[in-house]
Coordinates of C-alpha atoms in Angstrom, one line a residue:
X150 CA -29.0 -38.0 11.1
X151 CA -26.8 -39.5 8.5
X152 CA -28.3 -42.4 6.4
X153 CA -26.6 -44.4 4.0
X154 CA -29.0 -45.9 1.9
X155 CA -27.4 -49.1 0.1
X156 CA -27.9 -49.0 -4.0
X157 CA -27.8 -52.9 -3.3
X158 CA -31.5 -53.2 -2.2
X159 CA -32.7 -49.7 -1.2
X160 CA -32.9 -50.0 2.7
X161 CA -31.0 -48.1 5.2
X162 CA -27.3 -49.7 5.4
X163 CA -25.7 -47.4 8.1
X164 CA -27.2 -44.3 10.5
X165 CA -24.9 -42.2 12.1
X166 CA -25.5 -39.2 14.2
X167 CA -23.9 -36.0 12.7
X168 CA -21.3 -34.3 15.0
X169 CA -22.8 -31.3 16.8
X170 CA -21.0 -28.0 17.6
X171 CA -19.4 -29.2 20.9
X172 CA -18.0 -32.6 19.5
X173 CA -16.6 -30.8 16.0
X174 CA -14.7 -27.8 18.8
X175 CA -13.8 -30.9 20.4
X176 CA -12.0 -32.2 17.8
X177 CA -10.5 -29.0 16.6
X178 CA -9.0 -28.8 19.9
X179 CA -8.0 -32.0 20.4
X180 CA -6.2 -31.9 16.5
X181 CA -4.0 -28.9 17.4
X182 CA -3.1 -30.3 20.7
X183 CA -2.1 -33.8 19.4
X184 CA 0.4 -31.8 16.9
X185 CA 3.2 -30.1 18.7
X186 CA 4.1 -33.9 19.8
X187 CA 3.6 -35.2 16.8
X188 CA 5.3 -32.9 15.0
X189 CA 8.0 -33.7 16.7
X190 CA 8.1 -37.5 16.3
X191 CA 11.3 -38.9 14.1
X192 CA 10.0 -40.0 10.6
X193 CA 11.2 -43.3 11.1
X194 CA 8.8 -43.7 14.1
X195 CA 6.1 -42.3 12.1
X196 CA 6.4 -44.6 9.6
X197 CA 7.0 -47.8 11.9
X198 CA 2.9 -46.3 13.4
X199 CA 1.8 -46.1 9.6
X200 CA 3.0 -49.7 8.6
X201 CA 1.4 -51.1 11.3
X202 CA -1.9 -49.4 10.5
X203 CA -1.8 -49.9 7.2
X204 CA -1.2 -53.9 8.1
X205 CA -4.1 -53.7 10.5
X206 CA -6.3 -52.4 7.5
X207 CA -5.4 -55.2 5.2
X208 CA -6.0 -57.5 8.1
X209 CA -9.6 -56.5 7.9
X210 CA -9.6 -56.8 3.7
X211 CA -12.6 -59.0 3.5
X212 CA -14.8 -57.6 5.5
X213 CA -14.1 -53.7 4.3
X214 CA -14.6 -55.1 0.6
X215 CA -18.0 -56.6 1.5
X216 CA -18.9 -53.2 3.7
X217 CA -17.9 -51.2 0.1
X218 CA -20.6 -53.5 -1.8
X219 CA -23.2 -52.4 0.6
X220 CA -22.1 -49.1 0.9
X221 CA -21.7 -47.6 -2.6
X222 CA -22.6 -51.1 -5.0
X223 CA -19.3 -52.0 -6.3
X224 CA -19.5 -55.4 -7.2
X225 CA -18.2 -58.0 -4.5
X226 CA -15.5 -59.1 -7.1
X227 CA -14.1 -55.6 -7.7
X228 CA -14.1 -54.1 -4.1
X229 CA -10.9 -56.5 -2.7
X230 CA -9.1 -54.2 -5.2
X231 CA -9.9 -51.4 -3.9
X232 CA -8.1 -53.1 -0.3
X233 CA -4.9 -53.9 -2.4
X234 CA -4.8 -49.8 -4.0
X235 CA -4.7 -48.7 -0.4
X236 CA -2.0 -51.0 0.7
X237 CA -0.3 -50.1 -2.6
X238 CA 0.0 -46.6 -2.2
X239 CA 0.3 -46.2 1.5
X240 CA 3.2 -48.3 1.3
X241 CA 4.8 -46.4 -1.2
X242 CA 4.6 -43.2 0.3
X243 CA 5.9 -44.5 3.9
X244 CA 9.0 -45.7 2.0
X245 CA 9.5 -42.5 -0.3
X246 CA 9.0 -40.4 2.7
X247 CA 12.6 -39.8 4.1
X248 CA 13.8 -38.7 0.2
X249 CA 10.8 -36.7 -0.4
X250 CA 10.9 -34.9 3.2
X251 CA 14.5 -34.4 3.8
X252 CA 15.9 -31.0 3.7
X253 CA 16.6 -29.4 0.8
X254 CA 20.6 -28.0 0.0
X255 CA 22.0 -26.1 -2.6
X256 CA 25.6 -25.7 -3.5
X257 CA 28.3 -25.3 -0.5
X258 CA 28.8 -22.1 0.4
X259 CA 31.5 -21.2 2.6
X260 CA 31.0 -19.8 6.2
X261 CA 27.5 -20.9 5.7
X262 CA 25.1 -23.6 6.0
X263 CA 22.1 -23.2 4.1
X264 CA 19.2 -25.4 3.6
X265 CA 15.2 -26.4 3.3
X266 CA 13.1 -28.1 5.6
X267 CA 9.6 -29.3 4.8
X268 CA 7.0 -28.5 7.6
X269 CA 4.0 -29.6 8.5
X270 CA 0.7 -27.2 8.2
X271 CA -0.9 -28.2 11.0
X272 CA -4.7 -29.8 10.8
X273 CA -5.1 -31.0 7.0
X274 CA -9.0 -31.3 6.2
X275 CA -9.2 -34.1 4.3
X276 CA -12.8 -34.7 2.5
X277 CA -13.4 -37.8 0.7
X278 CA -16.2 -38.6 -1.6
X279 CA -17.8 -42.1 -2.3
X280 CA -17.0 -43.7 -5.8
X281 CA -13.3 -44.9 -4.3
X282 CA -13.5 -44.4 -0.9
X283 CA -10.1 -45.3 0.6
X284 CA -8.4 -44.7 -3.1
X285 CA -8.9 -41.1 -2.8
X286 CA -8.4 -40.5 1.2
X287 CA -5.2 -42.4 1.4
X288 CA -3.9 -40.1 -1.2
X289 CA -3.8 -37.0 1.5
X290 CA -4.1 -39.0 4.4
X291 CA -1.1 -40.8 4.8
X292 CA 1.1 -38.1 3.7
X293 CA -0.6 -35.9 5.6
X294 CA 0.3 -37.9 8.5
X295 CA 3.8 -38.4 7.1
X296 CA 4.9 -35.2 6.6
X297 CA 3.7 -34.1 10.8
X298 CA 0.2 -33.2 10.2
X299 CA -2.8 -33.8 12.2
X300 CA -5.7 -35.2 9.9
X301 CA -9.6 -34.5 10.5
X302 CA -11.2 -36.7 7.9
X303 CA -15.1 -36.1 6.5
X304 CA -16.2 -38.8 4.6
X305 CA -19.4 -39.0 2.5
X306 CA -22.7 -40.1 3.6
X307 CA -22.5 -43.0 1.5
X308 CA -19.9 -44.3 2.9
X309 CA -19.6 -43.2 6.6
X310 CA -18.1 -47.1 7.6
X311 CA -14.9 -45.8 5.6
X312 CA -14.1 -43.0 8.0
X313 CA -14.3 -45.6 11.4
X314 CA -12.1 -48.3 9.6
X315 CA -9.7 -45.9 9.1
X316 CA -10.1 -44.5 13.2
X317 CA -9.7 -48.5 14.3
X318 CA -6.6 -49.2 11.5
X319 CA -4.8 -46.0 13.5
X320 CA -6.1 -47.4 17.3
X321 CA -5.2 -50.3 16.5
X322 CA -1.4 -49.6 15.6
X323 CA -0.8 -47.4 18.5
X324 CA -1.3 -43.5 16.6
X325 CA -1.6 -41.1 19.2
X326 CA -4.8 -39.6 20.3
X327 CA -6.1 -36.9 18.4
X328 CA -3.2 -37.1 15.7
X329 CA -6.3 -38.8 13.8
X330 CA -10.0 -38.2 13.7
X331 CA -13.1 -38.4 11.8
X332 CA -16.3 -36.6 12.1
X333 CA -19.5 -37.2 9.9
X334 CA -20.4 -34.1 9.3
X335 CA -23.5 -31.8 7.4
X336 CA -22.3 -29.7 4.4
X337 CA -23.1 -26.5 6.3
X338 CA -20.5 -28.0 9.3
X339 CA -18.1 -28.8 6.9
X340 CA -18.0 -25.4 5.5
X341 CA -17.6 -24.1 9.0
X342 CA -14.5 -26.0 9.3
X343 CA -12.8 -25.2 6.6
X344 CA -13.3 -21.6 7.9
X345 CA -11.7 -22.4 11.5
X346 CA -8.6 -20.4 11.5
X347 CA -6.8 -24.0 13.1
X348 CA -7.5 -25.4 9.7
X349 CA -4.1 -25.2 8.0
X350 CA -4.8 -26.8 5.1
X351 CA -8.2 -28.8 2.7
X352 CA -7.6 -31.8 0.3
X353 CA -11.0 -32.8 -1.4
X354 CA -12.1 -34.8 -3.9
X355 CA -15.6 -34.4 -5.4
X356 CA -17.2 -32.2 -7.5
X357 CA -16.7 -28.9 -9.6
X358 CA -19.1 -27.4 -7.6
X359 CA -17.7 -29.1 -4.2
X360 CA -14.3 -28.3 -5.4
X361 CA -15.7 -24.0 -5.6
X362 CA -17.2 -24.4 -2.7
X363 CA -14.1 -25.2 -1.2
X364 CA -12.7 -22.2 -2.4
X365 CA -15.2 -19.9 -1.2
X366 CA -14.5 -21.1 2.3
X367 CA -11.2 -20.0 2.2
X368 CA -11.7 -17.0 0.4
X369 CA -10.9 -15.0 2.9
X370 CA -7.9 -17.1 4.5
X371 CA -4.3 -17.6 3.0
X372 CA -4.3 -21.0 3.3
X373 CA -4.2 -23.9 0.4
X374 CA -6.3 -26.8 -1.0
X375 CA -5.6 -29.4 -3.0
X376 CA -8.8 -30.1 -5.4
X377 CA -9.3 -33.5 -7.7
X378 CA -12.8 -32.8 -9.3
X379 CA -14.0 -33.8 -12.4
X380 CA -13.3 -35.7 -15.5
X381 CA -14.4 -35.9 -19.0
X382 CA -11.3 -38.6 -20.0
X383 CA -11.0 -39.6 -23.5
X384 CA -9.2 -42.2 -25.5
X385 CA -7.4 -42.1 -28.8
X386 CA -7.3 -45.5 -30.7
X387 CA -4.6 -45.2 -33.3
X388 CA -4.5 -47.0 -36.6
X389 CA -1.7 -48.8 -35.2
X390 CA -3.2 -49.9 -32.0
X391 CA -4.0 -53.9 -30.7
X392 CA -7.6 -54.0 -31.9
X393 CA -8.5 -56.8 -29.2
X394 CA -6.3 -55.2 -26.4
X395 CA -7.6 -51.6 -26.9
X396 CA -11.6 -53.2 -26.8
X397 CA -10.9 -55.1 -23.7
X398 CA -9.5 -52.6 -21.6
X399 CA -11.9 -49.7 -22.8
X400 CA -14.9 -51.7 -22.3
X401 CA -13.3 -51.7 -18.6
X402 CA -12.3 -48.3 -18.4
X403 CA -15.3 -46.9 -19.2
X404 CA -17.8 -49.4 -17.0
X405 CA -15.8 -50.3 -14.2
X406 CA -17.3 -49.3 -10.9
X407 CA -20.7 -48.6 -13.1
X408 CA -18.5 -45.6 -14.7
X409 CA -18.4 -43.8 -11.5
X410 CA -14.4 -42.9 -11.6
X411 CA -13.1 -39.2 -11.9
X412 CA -10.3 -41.0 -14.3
X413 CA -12.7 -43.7 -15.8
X414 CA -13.0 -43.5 -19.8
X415 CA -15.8 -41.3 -20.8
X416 CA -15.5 -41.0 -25.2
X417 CA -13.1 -42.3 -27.1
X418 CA -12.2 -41.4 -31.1
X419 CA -11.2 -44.2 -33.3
X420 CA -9.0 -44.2 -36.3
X421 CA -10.9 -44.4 -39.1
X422 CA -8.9 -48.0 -40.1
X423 CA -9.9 -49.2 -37.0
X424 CA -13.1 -47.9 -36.5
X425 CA -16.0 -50.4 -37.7
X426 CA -13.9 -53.1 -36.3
X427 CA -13.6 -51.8 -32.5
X428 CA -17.0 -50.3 -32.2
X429 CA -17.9 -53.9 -33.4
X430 CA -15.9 -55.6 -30.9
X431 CA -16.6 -52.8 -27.9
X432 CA -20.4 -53.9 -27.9
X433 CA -20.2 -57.7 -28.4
X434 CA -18.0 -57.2 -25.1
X435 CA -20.4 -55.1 -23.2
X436 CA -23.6 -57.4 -24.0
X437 CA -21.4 -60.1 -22.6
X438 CA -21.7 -57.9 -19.1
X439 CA -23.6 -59.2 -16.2
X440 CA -25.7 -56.4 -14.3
X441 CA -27.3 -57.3 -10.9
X442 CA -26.8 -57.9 -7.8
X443 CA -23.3 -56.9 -6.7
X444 CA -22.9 -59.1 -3.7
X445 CA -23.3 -62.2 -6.4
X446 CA -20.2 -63.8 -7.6
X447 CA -20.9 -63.7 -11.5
X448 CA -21.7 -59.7 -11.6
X449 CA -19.8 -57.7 -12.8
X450 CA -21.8 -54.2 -13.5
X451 CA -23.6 -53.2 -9.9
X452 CA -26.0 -50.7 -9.6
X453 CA -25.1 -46.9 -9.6
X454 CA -25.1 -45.2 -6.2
X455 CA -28.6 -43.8 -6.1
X456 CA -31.4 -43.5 -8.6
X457 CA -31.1 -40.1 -9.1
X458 CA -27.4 -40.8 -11.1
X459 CA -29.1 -43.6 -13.0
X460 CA -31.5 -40.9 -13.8
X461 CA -29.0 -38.3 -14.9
X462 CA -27.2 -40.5 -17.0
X463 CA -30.3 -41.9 -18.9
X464 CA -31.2 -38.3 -19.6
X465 CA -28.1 -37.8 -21.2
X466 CA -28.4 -40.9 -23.1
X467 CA -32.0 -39.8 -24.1
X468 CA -31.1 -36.3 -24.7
X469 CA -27.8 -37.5 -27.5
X470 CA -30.3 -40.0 -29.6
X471 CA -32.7 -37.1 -29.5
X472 CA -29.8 -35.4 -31.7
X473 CA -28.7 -37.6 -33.7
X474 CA -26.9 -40.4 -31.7
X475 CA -27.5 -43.7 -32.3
X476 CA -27.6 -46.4 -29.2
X477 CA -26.0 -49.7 -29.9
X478 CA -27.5 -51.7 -26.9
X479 CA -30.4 -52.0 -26.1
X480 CA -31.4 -51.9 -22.4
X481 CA -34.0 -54.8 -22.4
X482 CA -30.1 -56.9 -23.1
X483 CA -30.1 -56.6 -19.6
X484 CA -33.0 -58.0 -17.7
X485 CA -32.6 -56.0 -14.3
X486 CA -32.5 -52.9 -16.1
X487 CA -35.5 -50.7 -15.1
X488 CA -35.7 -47.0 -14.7
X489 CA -36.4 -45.7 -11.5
X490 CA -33.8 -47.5 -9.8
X491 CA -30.4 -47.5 -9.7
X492 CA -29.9 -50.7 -12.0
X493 CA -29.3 -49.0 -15.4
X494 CA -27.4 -51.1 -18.5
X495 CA -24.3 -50.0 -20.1
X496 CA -25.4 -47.8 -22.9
X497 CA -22.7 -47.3 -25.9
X498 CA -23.3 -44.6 -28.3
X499 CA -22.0 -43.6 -32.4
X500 CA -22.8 -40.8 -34.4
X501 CA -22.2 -38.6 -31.5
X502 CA -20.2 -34.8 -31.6
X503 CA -19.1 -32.5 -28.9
X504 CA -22.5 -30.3 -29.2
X505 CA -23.8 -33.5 -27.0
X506 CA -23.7 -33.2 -23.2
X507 CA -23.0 -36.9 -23.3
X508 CA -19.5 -35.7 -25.1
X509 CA -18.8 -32.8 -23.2
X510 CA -20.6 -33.2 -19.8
X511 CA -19.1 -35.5 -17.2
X512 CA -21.3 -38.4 -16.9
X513 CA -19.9 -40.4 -14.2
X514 CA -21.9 -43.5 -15.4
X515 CA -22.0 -46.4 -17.7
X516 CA -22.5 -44.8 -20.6
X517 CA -19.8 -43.7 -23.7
X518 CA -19.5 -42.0 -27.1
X519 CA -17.3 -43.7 -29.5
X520 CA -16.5 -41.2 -32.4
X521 CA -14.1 -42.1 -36.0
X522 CA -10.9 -39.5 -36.9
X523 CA -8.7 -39.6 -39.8
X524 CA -5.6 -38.5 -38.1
X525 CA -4.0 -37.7 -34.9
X526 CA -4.2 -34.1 -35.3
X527 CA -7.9 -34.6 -34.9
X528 CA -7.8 -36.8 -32.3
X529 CA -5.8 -34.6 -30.3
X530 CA -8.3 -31.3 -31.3
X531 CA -11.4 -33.4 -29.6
X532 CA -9.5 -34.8 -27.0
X533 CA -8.2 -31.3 -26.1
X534 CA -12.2 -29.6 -26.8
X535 CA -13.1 -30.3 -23.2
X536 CA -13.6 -28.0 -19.6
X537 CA -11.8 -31.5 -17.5
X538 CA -8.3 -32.4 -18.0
X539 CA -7.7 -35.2 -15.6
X540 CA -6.2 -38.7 -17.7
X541 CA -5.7 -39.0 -21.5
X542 CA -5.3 -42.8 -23.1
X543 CA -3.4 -43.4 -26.0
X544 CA -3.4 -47.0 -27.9
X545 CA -0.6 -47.3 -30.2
X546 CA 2.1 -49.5 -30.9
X547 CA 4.3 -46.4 -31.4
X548 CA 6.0 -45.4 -28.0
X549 CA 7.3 -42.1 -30.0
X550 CA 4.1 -41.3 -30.9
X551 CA 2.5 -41.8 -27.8
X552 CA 4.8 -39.5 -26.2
X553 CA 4.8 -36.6 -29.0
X554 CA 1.3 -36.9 -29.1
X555 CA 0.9 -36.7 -24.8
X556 CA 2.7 -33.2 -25.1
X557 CA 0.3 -31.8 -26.7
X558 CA -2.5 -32.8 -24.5
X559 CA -3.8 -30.6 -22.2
X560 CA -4.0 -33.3 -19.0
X561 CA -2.6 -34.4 -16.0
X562 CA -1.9 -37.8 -16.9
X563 CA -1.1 -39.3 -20.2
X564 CA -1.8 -43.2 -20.8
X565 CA -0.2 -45.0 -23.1
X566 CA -2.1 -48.7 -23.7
X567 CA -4.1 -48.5 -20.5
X568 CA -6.5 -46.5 -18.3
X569 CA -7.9 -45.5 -15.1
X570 CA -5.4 -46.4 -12.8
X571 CA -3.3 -44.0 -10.6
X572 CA 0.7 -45.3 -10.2
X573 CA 1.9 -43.8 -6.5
X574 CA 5.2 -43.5 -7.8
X575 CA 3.6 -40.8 -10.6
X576 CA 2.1 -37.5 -9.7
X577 CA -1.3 -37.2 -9.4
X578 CA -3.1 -33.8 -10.6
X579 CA -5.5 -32.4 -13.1
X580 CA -6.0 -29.4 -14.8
X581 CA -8.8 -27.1 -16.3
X582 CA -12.2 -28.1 -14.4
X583 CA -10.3 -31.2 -13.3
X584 CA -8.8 -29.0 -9.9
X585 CA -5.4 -28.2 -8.7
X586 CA -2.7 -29.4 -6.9
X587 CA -1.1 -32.9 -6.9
X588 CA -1.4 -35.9 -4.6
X589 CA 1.1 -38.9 -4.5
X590 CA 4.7 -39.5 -5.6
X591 CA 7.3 -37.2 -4.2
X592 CA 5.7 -34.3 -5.9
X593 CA 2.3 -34.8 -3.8
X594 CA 4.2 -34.5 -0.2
X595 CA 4.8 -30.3 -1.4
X596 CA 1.2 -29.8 -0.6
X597 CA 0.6 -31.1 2.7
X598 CA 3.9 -28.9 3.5
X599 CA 5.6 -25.7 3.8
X600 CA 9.2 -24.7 2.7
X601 CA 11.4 -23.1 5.7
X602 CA 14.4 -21.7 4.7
X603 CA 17.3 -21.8 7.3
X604 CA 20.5 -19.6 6.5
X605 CA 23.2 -20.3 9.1
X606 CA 26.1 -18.2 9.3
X607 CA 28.9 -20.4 10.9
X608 CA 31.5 -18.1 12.0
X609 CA 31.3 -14.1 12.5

């Protein structure tokens, strides 16, 4: 039995029964059925089924935004957004969708026609995590869909409601049967799945070790996954920089959903000009924070998703002022602040170096390291001295700089005056710890697809 256990108040949100061996076959079948057809459905009818789907979706906004508060403890404020990102980027990649899947041709040859064709894999295994539900599933599973690929979709136990809106979105705008399903599923199941030889293809999102897991399954089969893991993001504020903007979207980029983003902001390194002033400035902002309830209008720091992640994340805290870090806010700042639960206050941290886990550990929680540098060499050292390589923020005035200093960062998306937000248009990928593969823009539609070469000769 699947329980999803709301962060909000501790009782049992959702249950679900968990697919058993006949209904996951069932689907399997059903997937590989549903493709030949379509497979062979024009694009432009694909996208007309999409567009409506993804309209029925935003139809729905309010009530999926208050089922995400409940679910993972977003507060109700922030979730709409997370409604407006899915319509954002399904809509780009419908409309990119003819560029980025039409064939391919080199130079005229004569006597010949010779070109590329994209082609579907077949079933795409697409399994989502909880921290941004639809923000990371829409990134395989419209293209999937797209590009002529059936899509099984596992969501997380936390959010299971995710997975059915998406199943009544695609009902509702006419997708045939079986071209889309969902199955809550254990992890042993999901294993099994990936190891069905119909399974052409995984996207998840998750963990390092989720993302080797993955991996192991298809060990033994030639087939690829895309992986987003981890993050460990930093931030290089340059002498240069907007003092006020920098504080103000840092403070954001590092507590926003309680911390819990892949791409959130995780330490930053301040120029030594700059440094006094923006720590300064970084905790009057976060004391001026409201932790509680999420499903209250003035909150804007819910819980974390379970107790055991507030508990991790203390223990990191804990563990860095043991060494030598020094805590600038104090928990009892925020009244419904109490370990044991879920409800932990935004803890910001100086004197901190990269032989703290809270430096080099992804935290995934609201809690950051704020270091001084004398130079943009040594910015670029620290921000470089890490396993994850997901997003890297630079705050300058100096464009130049910005990009001169990006190319040298070992990441898979440089920021230059913001943070923690994914553009559609731009490709999405990581490297290091941070996975493999790429999701979104034209670039993400190569994964969910296979080159065929066709090499006609016209006259003999």
């Amino acid at each position: 039995m699947l329980k999803c256990v709301s962060p909000v108040d501790g009782r049992v949100y959702v249950e679900r029964e968990l697919a058993k061996a006949a209904a996951i076959e069932a689907a399997l079948a059903k997937s590989v059925a549903a493709g030949a057809a379509w497979r062979a459905t024009p694009l432009t009818q694909r996208q007309q089924v999409l567009r409506k789907a993804v309209a029925a979706f935003v139809a729905k906004g309010a009530d999926i935004a208050a089922e995400l508060t409940w679910q993972m403890g977003r507060p109700s404020g922030q979730t709409p957004g997370e409604v407006r990102g899915f319509n954002e980027r399904a809509s780009h990649m419908i409309d990119i969708a003819p560029q980025a899947l039409g064939d391919i041709e080199p130079a005229a040859k004569d006597n010949f026609r010779r070109f590329i064709r994209r082609e579907p894999h077949g079933v795409v295994f697409v399994i989502a995590p909880w921290n941004y539900p639809y923000l990371t599933s829409v990134n395989a599973v419209i293209p999937a869909l797209l590009a002529g690929n059936t899509v099984l979709l596992k969501h997380s136990h936390q959010t299971p409601l995710c997975a059915e809106r998406y199943a009544e979105a695609f009902r509702e705008a006419g997708l045939p049967e079986g071209v889309f399903q969902y199955l809550h599923l254990s992890h042993a199941d999901a294993d099994k799945v990936m190891r069905d030889g119909r399974v052409g293809f995984v996207a998840f999102t998750g963990s390092v070790a989720g993302g080797h897991a993955v991996q192991q399954a298809l060990v033994s089969r030639f087939v690829g996954a895309g992986l987003e893991l981890g993050g460990k993001d930093p931030a290089y504020v340059r002498a240069d920089a907007d003092l006020a903007h920098a504080v103000e979207n840092l403070v954001d980029g590092a507590f926003f959903n309680s911390g819990q983003s892949c791409c959130g902001i995780e330490r930053i390194y301040v120029h030594e000009k700059l440094y006094g002033a923006f720590v300064d400035g970084f905790v009057d902002l976060t004391k001026k924070y409201v932790l509680g309830d999420p499903t209250k209008a003035e909150t804007n720091l819910g819980p974390m998703v379970r107790v055991a992640a507030a508990d991790f994340v203390r223990g990191q805290v804990a563990e860095a002022v043991t060494q030598g870090a020094k805590s600038l806010v104090a928990p009892s700042h925020f009244s419904v602040d109490r370990e044991g639960t879920p409800y932990m206050a935004p803890q910001v941290l100086v004197d901190v170096t990269h032989k703290m886990r809270l430096m080099s550990e992804e935290t995934f929680g609201p809690a950051i390291g704020i270091m001084k540098v004398s130079s943009d060499a040594e910015a670029v050292h620290l921000m470089n001295d890490s396993d994850y390589g997901l997003t890297a923020a630079i705050w300058t005035k100096d464009a130049e700089a910005a990009a001169r200093l990006g190319a040298e960062l070992e990441t898979g998306t440089v920021f230059m005056n913001r943070c923690d937000y994914l553009d559609p248009a731009l490709a999405w990928t990581g490297v290091k710890n941070s996975g493999r593969g790429c999701t979104l823009s034209s670039v993400g539609f190569e994964s969910l697809t296979r080159p065929k070469s066709f090499h006609l000769r016209l006259n003999t």
